[in-house]
């Protein structure tokens, strides 16, 4: 079991989730713009609670997980970013690798926050969990996330379907 480290960048603070993040997560995952390219449908409060528990469980069982992201200057909740092993059943080139993920509130899109946070998480993973390869999964229609992935050094290695929707599988090698 590993305590969730606090990470800071010039503009962001990445910290472990707390129960107080529940309302933030419910609003984030309940926003149709946020989920359009992720699940396609808004999440219920119960789904958001399960995401919060999932994050805590990842840290407890895997030694890595998701961080809550806040703007350092304002303290505003920006979104969440992290590494996970969701056991997606996508094959040996994907499953079992740390999977990077990020989701930000639309109010913070276009500021470079996603790239800043993901780069910080990847550096942490390389330094703390001996991560030499990381994967991510993105809808081919989600141009903004594909740009973030490219800026962070991810390259596509496959196209497939996940839960009936097309996805691009990407990898980043240290």
Coordinates of C-alpha atoms in Angstrom, one line a residue:
X1 CA 0.0 0.0 0.0
X2 CA 1.3 3.4 -1.0
X3 CA 0.2 6.8 0.2
X4 CA -0.9 9.0 -2.6
X5 CA 1.9 11.5 -3.2
X6 CA 1.1 15.2 -3.7
X7 CA 2.6 16.4 -7.0
X8 CA 2.8 20.0 -8.1
X9 CA 3.5 21.7 -11.4
X10 CA 3.8 25.4 -12.2
X11 CA 0.0 25.7 -12.3
X12 CA -1.5 22.5 -10.9
X13 CA -1.6 20.5 -7.7
X14 CA -2.3 16.7 -8.0
X15 CA -3.4 15.1 -4.8
X16 CA -5.2 12.0 -3.5
X17 CA -9.0 12.0 -3.7
X18 CA -11.0 12.5 -0.6
X19 CA -14.7 12.0 0.2
X20 CA -15.1 15.7 -0.4
X21 CA -14.3 15.1 -4.1
X22 CA -17.6 13.2 -4.6
X23 CA -19.6 16.3 -5.6
X24 CA -16.8 17.4 -8.0
X25 CA -16.7 13.9 -9.6
X26 CA -20.5 13.7 -9.8
X27 CA -20.5 17.1 -11.7
X28 CA -17.6 16.2 -13.9
X29 CA -18.8 12.7 -15.0
X30 CA -22.4 14.1 -15.2
X31 CA -21.4 16.6 -17.9
X32 CA -22.4 15.4 -21.4
X33 CA -19.4 17.3 -22.9
X34 CA -17.0 15.4 -20.7
X35 CA -18.3 11.9 -21.4
X36 CA -19.0 12.4 -25.1
X37 CA -15.8 10.6 -26.2
X38 CA -15.3 8.5 -23.1
X39 CA -18.5 6.5 -22.2
X40 CA -21.0 8.4 -24.4
X41 CA -23.5 8.7 -21.5
X42 CA -23.4 10.7 -18.3
X43 CA -22.7 8.9 -15.0
X44 CA -25.0 8.6 -12.1
X45 CA -24.0 9.7 -8.6
X46 CA -23.5 6.0 -7.8
X47 CA -21.1 5.6 -10.8
X48 CA -19.1 8.6 -9.6
X49 CA -18.9 7.1 -6.1
X50 CA -17.6 3.9 -7.6
X51 CA -14.9 5.9 -9.4
X52 CA -13.9 7.5 -6.2
X53 CA -13.6 4.1 -4.5
X54 CA -11.8 2.7 -7.5
X55 CA -9.2 5.4 -7.2
X56 CA -8.6 4.6 -3.5
X57 CA -8.5 0.9 -4.3
X58 CA -5.9 1.3 -7.1
X59 CA -3.6 3.1 -4.7
X60 CA -4.1 0.5 -1.9
X61 CA -3.7 -2.6 -4.2
X62 CA -1.6 -1.5 -7.1
X63 CA 0.6 1.3 -5.6
X64 CA -0.6 3.8 -8.3
X65 CA -3.9 5.3 -9.3
X66 CA -5.7 8.6 -10.0
X67 CA -5.1 12.0 -8.6
X68 CA -7.5 14.9 -8.2
X69 CA -6.2 17.9 -10.1
X70 CA -6.6 21.4 -8.7
X71 CA -5.6 24.8 -10.1
X72 CA -2.8 26.0 -7.7
X73 CA -3.8 29.7 -7.9
X74 CA -7.5 29.3 -7.3
X75 CA -7.8 25.8 -5.7
X76 CA -10.5 25.0 -8.2
X77 CA -11.1 21.3 -9.0
X78 CA -9.9 20.8 -12.6
X79 CA -10.5 17.0 -13.0
X80 CA -8.6 13.8 -12.5
X81 CA -5.5 12.2 -14.1
X82 CA -3.6 9.1 -13.3
X83 CA -2.5 5.5 -14.0
X84 CA -4.7 2.4 -13.6
X85 CA -5.0 -1.2 -14.5
X86 CA -8.7 -1.7 -15.4
X87 CA -8.4 -5.3 -16.7
X88 CA -10.1 -4.3 -19.9
X89 CA -9.5 -7.6 -21.8
X90 CA -7.8 -5.9 -24.8
X91 CA -4.9 -8.4 -25.1
X92 CA -1.3 -8.7 -23.8
X93 CA 0.0 -5.6 -25.5
X94 CA -2.5 -3.5 -23.4
X95 CA -3.6 -5.4 -20.3
X96 CA -1.3 -5.5 -17.4
X97 CA 0.4 -2.2 -18.4
X98 CA -0.2 1.0 -16.5
X99 CA -2.9 2.8 -18.4
X100 CA -2.8 6.6 -18.4
X101 CA -6.1 8.5 -18.3
X102 CA -7.2 12.1 -17.9
X103 CA -10.5 13.9 -17.7
X104 CA -10.9 17.6 -17.1
X105 CA -13.8 19.9 -16.7
X106 CA -14.6 21.8 -19.9
X107 CA -14.0 25.1 -18.0
X108 CA -10.3 24.1 -18.1
X109 CA -10.0 22.8 -21.6
X110 CA -7.5 24.5 -24.0
X111 CA -5.1 25.7 -21.3
X112 CA -2.6 22.9 -21.6
X113 CA -3.5 21.5 -18.2
X114 CA -4.1 18.0 -19.4
X115 CA -0.6 17.8 -21.0
X116 CA 1.0 19.4 -17.9
X117 CA -0.7 16.9 -15.6
X118 CA -0.2 13.8 -17.7
X119 CA 3.5 14.6 -18.2
X120 CA 3.9 14.9 -14.4
X121 CA 2.1 11.6 -13.8
X122 CA 4.2 9.8 -16.4
X123 CA 7.4 11.1 -14.8
X124 CA 6.2 10.0 -11.4
X125 CA 5.4 6.5 -12.8
X126 CA 8.8 6.1 -14.4
X127 CA 10.6 7.2 -11.2
X128 CA 8.4 5.4 -8.6
X129 CA 6.9 2.2 -10.2
X130 CA 9.7 1.4 -12.7
X131 CA 7.3 2.1 -15.5
X132 CA 9.0 1.5 -18.9
X133 CA 5.8 1.3 -21.0
X134 CA 2.5 2.9 -20.5
X135 CA -0.7 2.6 -22.6
X136 CA -3.8 4.6 -23.1
X137 CA -7.1 4.2 -25.0
X138 CA -8.8 7.1 -26.8
X139 CA -11.7 7.5 -29.2
X140 CA -10.5 8.2 -32.7
X141 CA -13.0 11.2 -32.7
X142 CA -11.4 12.8 -29.6
X143 CA -8.9 15.1 -31.3
X144 CA -8.0 17.0 -28.2
X145 CA -7.0 13.9 -26.2
X146 CA -5.1 12.4 -29.2
X147 CA -3.1 15.7 -29.2
X148 CA -2.4 15.4 -25.5
X149 CA -1.3 11.8 -26.0
X150 CA 1.0 12.8 -28.9
X151 CA 2.5 15.7 -26.9
X152 CA 3.2 13.2 -24.0
X153 CA 5.0 10.8 -26.3
X154 CA 2.3 8.2 -27.0
X155 CA 2.1 6.6 -30.4
X156 CA -0.7 4.4 -31.8
X157 CA -0.2 0.7 -32.0
X158 CA -3.7 -0.7 -32.7
X159 CA -7.3 0.2 -33.5
X160 CA -10.0 -1.9 -32.0
X161 CA -13.4 -1.7 -30.3
X162 CA -14.2 -1.4 -26.6
X163 CA -17.7 -1.9 -25.4
X164 CA -19.0 -1.5 -29.0
X165 CA -17.1 1.8 -29.8
X166 CA -14.0 2.3 -31.9
X167 CA -10.8 3.1 -29.9
X168 CA -7.2 3.8 -30.7
X169 CA -4.7 2.0 -28.4
X170 CA -1.5 4.0 -27.8
X171 CA 1.8 3.3 -26.0
X172 CA 4.6 5.3 -24.6
X173 CA 8.0 3.8 -24.1
X174 CA 10.5 5.2 -21.6

